[in-house]
Amino acid sequence: MNDTDVNTSICPRCDAENVRVLTTSPVPGGWTMYVCVTCVYSWRSTEPASATDPLTYPAEFKINPAEIPAIPAIPAVPPRRR
Ligand SMILES: [Zn+2]
């Protein structure tokens, strides 16, 4: 697989069209790392389709962007001491 085989315009996890390049390989053309600005999922272009392709990303791990604000922080952030 090379970079041209990866759909980089849609996030594999949340299907948002809000993806940008995070970084690239120090060896030119080695790989590209992407991040979804909506759900913060990140992946490298050389990972298998199950991690990079919205159509084959495991359905049980998909996220609905509308539900992101209600997802609890883990571990929970404790209250301020004073
Ligand atoms: Zn996403």
mmCIF file of N, CA and C and ligand atoms in Angstrom:
data_model
loop_
_atom_site.group_PDB
_atom_site.id
_atom_site.type_symbol
_atom_site.label_atom_id
_atom_site.label_comp_id
_atom_site.label_asym_id
_atom_site.label_seq_id
_atom_site.Cartn_x
_atom_site.Cartn_y
_atom_site.Cartn_z
ATOM 1 N N MET A 1 0.854 -1.192 0.000
ATOM 2 C CA MET A 1 0.000 0.000 0.000
ATOM 3 C C MET A 1 0.889 1.240 0.000
ATOM 4 N N ASN A 2 0.503 2.225 -0.761
ATOM 5 C CA ASN A 2 1.216 3.495 -0.699
ATOM 6 C C ASN A 2 0.216 4.608 -0.421
ATOM 7 N N ASP A 3 0.715 5.821 -0.306
ATOM 8 C CA ASP A 3 -0.141 6.945 0.093
ATOM 9 C C ASP A 3 -1.316 7.166 -0.852
ATOM 10 N N THR A 4 -1.162 6.829 -2.093
ATOM 11 C CA THR A 4 -2.245 7.101 -3.032
ATOM 12 C C THR A 4 -3.409 6.128 -2.862
ATOM 13 N N ASP A 5 -3.187 5.034 -2.101
ATOM 14 C CA ASP A 5 -4.255 4.070 -1.869
ATOM 15 C C ASP A 5 -5.142 4.467 -0.696
ATOM 16 N N VAL A 6 -4.751 5.462 0.056
ATOM 17 C CA VAL A 6 -5.459 5.817 1.283
ATOM 18 C C VAL A 6 -6.358 7.018 1.023
ATOM 19 N N ASN A 7 -7.627 6.893 1.436
ATOM 20 C CA ASN A 7 -8.534 8.029 1.351
ATOM 21 C C ASN A 7 -8.242 8.925 2.544
ATOM 22 N N THR A 8 -7.635 10.060 2.308
ATOM 23 C CA THR A 8 -7.209 10.926 3.401
ATOM 24 C C THR A 8 -8.182 12.060 3.660
ATOM 25 N N SER A 9 -9.298 12.102 2.935
ATOM 26 C CA SER A 9 -10.209 13.218 3.117
ATOM 27 C C SER A 9 -11.307 12.917 4.133
ATOM 28 N N ILE A 10 -11.464 11.644 4.524
ATOM 29 C CA ILE A 10 -12.501 11.258 5.467
ATOM 30 C C ILE A 10 -11.867 10.465 6.606
ATOM 31 N N CYS A 11 -12.238 10.793 7.830
ATOM 32 C CA CYS A 11 -11.710 10.097 9.002
ATOM 33 C C CYS A 11 -12.248 8.664 9.045
ATOM 34 N N PRO A 12 -11.359 7.674 9.237
ATOM 35 C CA PRO A 12 -11.836 6.288 9.322
ATOM 36 C C PRO A 12 -12.751 6.048 10.520
ATOM 37 N N ARG A 13 -12.546 6.782 11.618
ATOM 38 C CA ARG A 13 -13.308 6.509 12.840
ATOM 39 C C ARG A 13 -14.641 7.250 12.901
ATOM 40 N N CYS A 14 -14.676 8.529 12.512
ATOM 41 C CA CYS A 14 -15.917 9.299 12.685
ATOM 42 C C CYS A 14 -16.516 9.779 11.357
ATOM 43 N N ASP A 15 -15.865 9.483 10.246
ATOM 44 C CA ASP A 15 -16.348 9.844 8.909
ATOM 45 C C ASP A 15 -16.417 11.350 8.658
ATOM 46 N N ALA A 16 -15.796 12.145 9.519
ATOM 47 C CA ALA A 16 -15.767 13.591 9.291
ATOM 48 C C ALA A 16 -14.788 13.917 8.162
ATOM 49 N N GLU A 17 -15.151 14.880 7.361
ATOM 50 C CA GLU A 17 -14.233 15.362 6.324
ATOM 51 C C GLU A 17 -13.427 16.505 6.912
ATOM 52 N N ASN A 18 -12.585 16.140 7.886
ATOM 53 C CA ASN A 18 -11.860 17.149 8.661
ATOM 54 C C ASN A 18 -10.483 16.591 9.025
ATOM 55 N N VAL A 19 -9.762 16.142 8.006
ATOM 56 C CA VAL A 19 -8.485 15.452 8.184
ATOM 57 C C VAL A 19 -7.351 16.348 7.706
ATOM 58 N N ARG A 20 -6.249 16.343 8.468
ATOM 59 C CA ARG A 20 -5.072 17.080 8.012
ATOM 60 C C ARG A 20 -3.836 16.215 8.213
ATOM 61 N N VAL A 21 -2.767 16.585 7.536
ATOM 62 C CA VAL A 21 -1.496 15.887 7.704
ATOM 63 C C VAL A 21 -0.910 16.294 9.045
ATOM 64 N N LEU A 22 -0.546 15.294 9.871
ATOM 65 C CA LEU A 22 0.055 15.548 11.176
ATOM 66 C C LEU A 22 1.562 15.653 11.045
ATOM 67 N N THR A 23 2.163 14.704 10.347
ATOM 68 C CA THR A 23 3.604 14.732 10.113
ATOM 69 C C THR A 23 3.943 13.740 9.013
ATOM 70 N N THR A 24 5.155 13.795 8.564
ATOM 71 C CA THR A 24 5.594 12.870 7.521
ATOM 72 C C THR A 24 6.895 12.200 7.937
ATOM 73 N N SER A 25 7.191 11.106 7.269
ATOM 74 C CA SER A 25 8.407 10.348 7.541
ATOM 75 C C SER A 25 9.643 11.221 7.344
ATOM 76 N N PRO A 26 10.661 11.039 8.197
ATOM 77 C CA PRO A 26 11.927 11.759 7.956
ATOM 78 C C PRO A 26 12.594 11.308 6.656
ATOM 79 N N VAL A 27 12.238 10.106 6.202
ATOM 80 C CA VAL A 27 12.694 9.645 4.893
ATOM 81 C C VAL A 27 11.607 10.032 3.897
ATOM 82 N N PRO A 28 11.869 10.944 2.970
ATOM 83 C CA PRO A 28 10.829 11.417 2.054
ATOM 84 C C PRO A 28 10.077 10.272 1.377
ATOM 85 N N GLY A 29 8.733 10.334 1.453
ATOM 86 C CA GLY A 29 7.899 9.327 0.810
ATOM 87 C C GLY A 29 7.698 8.059 1.621
ATOM 88 N N GLY A 30 8.294 7.971 2.809
ATOM 89 C CA GLY A 30 8.183 6.763 3.620
ATOM 90 C C GLY A 30 6.774 6.527 4.111
ATOM 91 N N TRP A 31 6.185 7.521 4.724
ATOM 92 C CA TRP A 31 4.814 7.432 5.208
ATOM 93 C C TRP A 31 4.331 8.831 5.541
ATOM 94 N N THR A 32 3.037 8.966 5.689
ATOM 95 C CA THR A 32 2.413 10.218 6.108
ATOM 96 C C THR A 32 1.518 9.895 7.287
ATOM 97 N N MET A 33 1.513 10.742 8.297
ATOM 98 C CA MET A 33 0.625 10.535 9.434
ATOM 99 C C MET A 33 -0.462 11.607 9.377
ATOM 100 N N TYR A 34 -1.719 11.140 9.545
ATOM 101 C CA TYR A 34 -2.876 12.025 9.460
ATOM 102 C C TYR A 34 -3.562 12.108 10.814
ATOM 103 N N VAL A 35 -4.272 13.195 11.035
ATOM 104 C CA VAL A 35 -5.075 13.337 12.255
ATOM 105 C C VAL A 35 -6.433 13.918 11.868
ATOM 106 N N CYS A 36 -7.469 13.397 12.526
ATOM 107 C CA CYS A 36 -8.812 13.942 12.346
ATOM 108 C C CYS A 36 -8.994 15.073 13.352
ATOM 109 N N VAL A 37 -9.339 16.226 12.863
ATOM 110 C CA VAL A 37 -9.499 17.384 13.735
ATOM 111 C C VAL A 37 -10.772 17.253 14.574
ATOM 112 N N THR A 38 -11.734 16.466 14.112
ATOM 113 C CA THR A 38 -13.005 16.300 14.820
ATOM 114 C C THR A 38 -12.889 15.367 16.022
ATOM 115 N N CYS A 39 -12.271 14.174 15.834
ATOM 116 C CA CYS A 39 -12.240 13.183 16.918
ATOM 117 C C CYS A 39 -10.830 12.860 17.406
ATOM 118 N N VAL A 40 -9.818 13.476 16.815
ATOM 119 C CA VAL A 40 -8.404 13.348 17.208
ATOM 120 C C VAL A 40 -7.846 11.941 16.925
ATOM 121 N N TYR A 41 -8.546 11.152 16.158
ATOM 122 C CA TYR A 41 -7.984 9.876 15.721
ATOM 123 C C TYR A 41 -6.811 10.179 14.797
ATOM 124 N N SER A 42 -5.723 9.423 14.939
ATOM 125 C CA SER A 42 -4.579 9.618 14.057
ATOM 126 C C SER A 42 -4.125 8.269 13.522
ATOM 127 N N TRP A 43 -3.561 8.271 12.344
ATOM 128 C CA TRP A 43 -3.121 7.045 11.705
ATOM 129 C C TRP A 43 -2.027 7.349 10.707
ATOM 130 N N ARG A 44 -1.256 6.303 10.443
ATOM 131 C CA ARG A 44 -0.159 6.405 9.490
ATOM 132 C C ARG A 44 -0.587 5.733 8.194
ATOM 133 N N SER A 45 -0.172 6.297 7.088
ATOM 134 C CA SER A 45 -0.600 5.808 5.772
ATOM 135 C C SER A 45 -0.214 4.356 5.530
ATOM 136 N N THR A 46 0.760 3.842 6.233
ATOM 137 C CA THR A 46 1.220 2.470 6.004
ATOM 138 C C THR A 46 0.480 1.447 6.865
ATOM 139 N N GLU A 47 -0.473 1.895 7.688
ATOM 140 C CA GLU A 47 -1.248 0.954 8.500
ATOM 141 C C GLU A 47 -2.257 0.219 7.615
ATOM 142 N N PRO A 48 -2.764 -0.945 8.082
ATOM 143 C CA PRO A 48 -3.723 -1.711 7.275
ATOM 144 C C PRO A 48 -5.038 -0.950 7.077
ATOM 145 N N ALA A 49 -5.801 -1.381 6.096
ATOM 146 C CA ALA A 49 -7.059 -0.716 5.751
ATOM 147 C C ALA A 49 -8.029 -0.661 6.931
ATOM 148 N N SER A 50 -7.940 -1.618 7.842
ATOM 149 C CA SER A 50 -8.842 -1.616 8.997
ATOM 150 C C SER A 50 -8.587 -0.418 9.910
ATOM 151 N N ALA A 51 -7.451 0.244 9.752
ATOM 152 C CA ALA A 51 -7.143 1.424 10.558
ATOM 153 C C ALA A 51 -7.162 2.714 9.755
ATOM 154 N N THR A 52 -7.223 2.590 8.428
ATOM 155 C CA THR A 52 -7.082 3.784 7.597
ATOM 156 C C THR A 52 -8.261 4.053 6.663
ATOM 157 N N ASP A 53 -9.076 3.051 6.424
ATOM 158 C CA ASP A 53 -10.158 3.186 5.436
ATOM 159 C C ASP A 53 -11.513 3.262 6.152
ATOM 160 N N PRO A 54 -12.271 4.337 5.950
ATOM 161 C CA PRO A 54 -13.577 4.458 6.620
ATOM 162 C C PRO A 54 -14.512 3.282 6.349
ATOM 163 N N LEU A 55 -14.363 2.640 5.210
ATOM 164 C CA LEU A 55 -15.267 1.542 4.845
ATOM 165 C C LEU A 55 -14.916 0.231 5.543
ATOM 166 N N THR A 56 -13.682 0.079 5.964
ATOM 167 C CA THR A 56 -13.277 -1.176 6.608
ATOM 168 C C THR A 56 -12.859 -0.984 8.058
ATOM 169 N N TYR A 57 -12.922 0.236 8.562
ATOM 170 C CA TYR A 57 -12.648 0.485 9.986
ATOM 171 C C TYR A 57 -13.725 -0.256 10.793
ATOM 172 N N PRO A 58 -13.350 -0.978 11.886
ATOM 173 C CA PRO A 58 -14.339 -1.788 12.619
ATOM 174 C C PRO A 58 -15.533 -0.968 13.101
ATOM 175 N N ALA A 59 -16.713 -1.426 12.752
ATOM 176 C CA ALA A 59 -17.944 -0.692 13.072
ATOM 177 C C ALA A 59 -18.107 -0.463 14.571
ATOM 178 N N GLU A 60 -17.658 -1.430 15.393
ATOM 179 C CA GLU A 60 -17.827 -1.294 16.844
ATOM 180 C C GLU A 60 -16.967 -0.182 17.428
ATOM 181 N N PHE A 61 -15.988 0.302 16.684
ATOM 182 C CA PHE A 61 -15.125 1.374 17.182
ATOM 183 C C PHE A 61 -15.432 2.722 16.525
ATOM 184 N N LYS A 62 -16.447 2.773 15.670
ATOM 185 C CA LYS A 62 -16.820 4.046 15.048
ATOM 186 C C LYS A 62 -17.358 5.015 16.096
ATOM 187 N N ILE A 63 -17.198 6.302 15.830
ATOM 188 C CA ILE A 63 -17.679 7.344 16.735
ATOM 189 C C ILE A 63 -18.582 8.292 15.952
ATOM 190 N N ASN A 64 -19.692 8.675 16.577
ATOM 191 C CA ASN A 64 -20.576 9.687 16.002
ATOM 192 C C ASN A 64 -20.086 11.045 16.506
ATOM 193 N N PRO A 65 -19.657 11.940 15.604
ATOM 194 C CA PRO A 65 -19.142 13.236 16.055
ATOM 195 C C PRO A 65 -20.106 13.996 16.969
ATOM 196 N N ALA A 66 -21.414 13.795 16.781
ATOM 197 C CA ALA A 66 -22.398 14.502 17.609
ATOM 198 C C ALA A 66 -22.337 14.046 19.066
ATOM 199 N N GLU A 67 -21.800 12.845 19.311
ATOM 200 C CA GLU A 67 -21.746 12.310 20.672
ATOM 201 C C GLU A 67 -20.433 12.632 21.392
ATOM 202 N N ILE A 68 -19.482 13.211 20.686
ATOM 203 C CA ILE A 68 -18.166 13.472 21.280
ATOM 204 C C ILE A 68 -18.243 14.360 22.532
ATOM 205 N N PRO A 69 -19.031 15.430 22.558
ATOM 206 C CA PRO A 69 -19.061 16.265 23.771
ATOM 207 C C PRO A 69 -19.551 15.513 25.018
ATOM 208 N N ALA A 70 -20.319 14.433 24.840
ATOM 209 C CA ALA A 70 -20.864 13.700 25.984
ATOM 210 C C ALA A 70 -19.968 12.541 26.425
ATOM 211 N N ILE A 71 -18.895 12.293 25.695
ATOM 212 C CA ILE A 71 -17.997 11.194 26.065
ATOM 213 C C ILE A 71 -17.208 11.616 27.307
ATOM 214 N N PRO A 72 -17.241 10.784 28.379
ATOM 215 C CA PRO A 72 -16.535 11.176 29.604
ATOM 216 C C PRO A 72 -15.020 11.113 29.434
ATOM 217 N N ALA A 73 -14.323 11.956 30.181
ATOM 218 C CA ALA A 73 -12.864 11.908 30.208
ATOM 219 C C ALA A 73 -12.439 10.709 31.038
ATOM 220 N N ILE A 74 -11.497 9.921 30.516
ATOM 221 C CA ILE A 74 -11.011 8.746 31.254
ATOM 222 C C ILE A 74 -9.490 8.828 31.302
ATOM 223 N N PRO A 75 -8.898 8.884 32.508
ATOM 224 C CA PRO A 75 -9.558 8.924 33.807
ATOM 225 C C PRO A 75 -10.244 10.274 34.029
ATOM 226 N N ALA A 76 -11.241 10.254 34.917
ATOM 227 C CA ALA A 76 -11.979 11.480 35.211
ATOM 228 C C ALA A 76 -11.044 12.546 35.772
ATOM 229 N N VAL A 77 -11.318 13.773 35.399
ATOM 230 C CA VAL A 77 -10.542 14.890 35.929
ATOM 231 C C VAL A 77 -11.096 15.222 37.307
ATOM 232 N N PRO A 78 -10.277 15.138 38.371
ATOM 233 C CA PRO A 78 -10.796 15.393 39.717
ATOM 234 C C PRO A 78 -11.135 16.861 39.914
ATOM 235 N N PRO A 79 -12.036 17.147 40.872
ATOM 236 C CA PRO A 79 -12.374 18.549 41.159
ATOM 237 C C PRO A 79 -11.160 19.284 41.728
ATOM 238 N N ARG A 80 -11.151 20.572 41.575
ATOM 239 C CA ARG A 80 -10.072 21.376 42.147
ATOM 240 C C ARG A 80 -10.098 21.263 43.661
ATOM 241 N N ARG A 81 -8.958 21.318 44.284
ATOM 242 C CA ARG A 81 -8.877 21.169 45.740
ATOM 243 C C ARG A 81 -9.423 22.390 46.470
ATOM 244 N N ARG A 82 -9.339 23.544 45.855
ATOM 245 C CA ARG A 82 -9.936 24.736 46.481
ATOM 246 C C ARG A 82 -10.261 25.760 45.436
HETATM 247 ZN ZN ZN B 1 -12.538 11.503 13.227
#
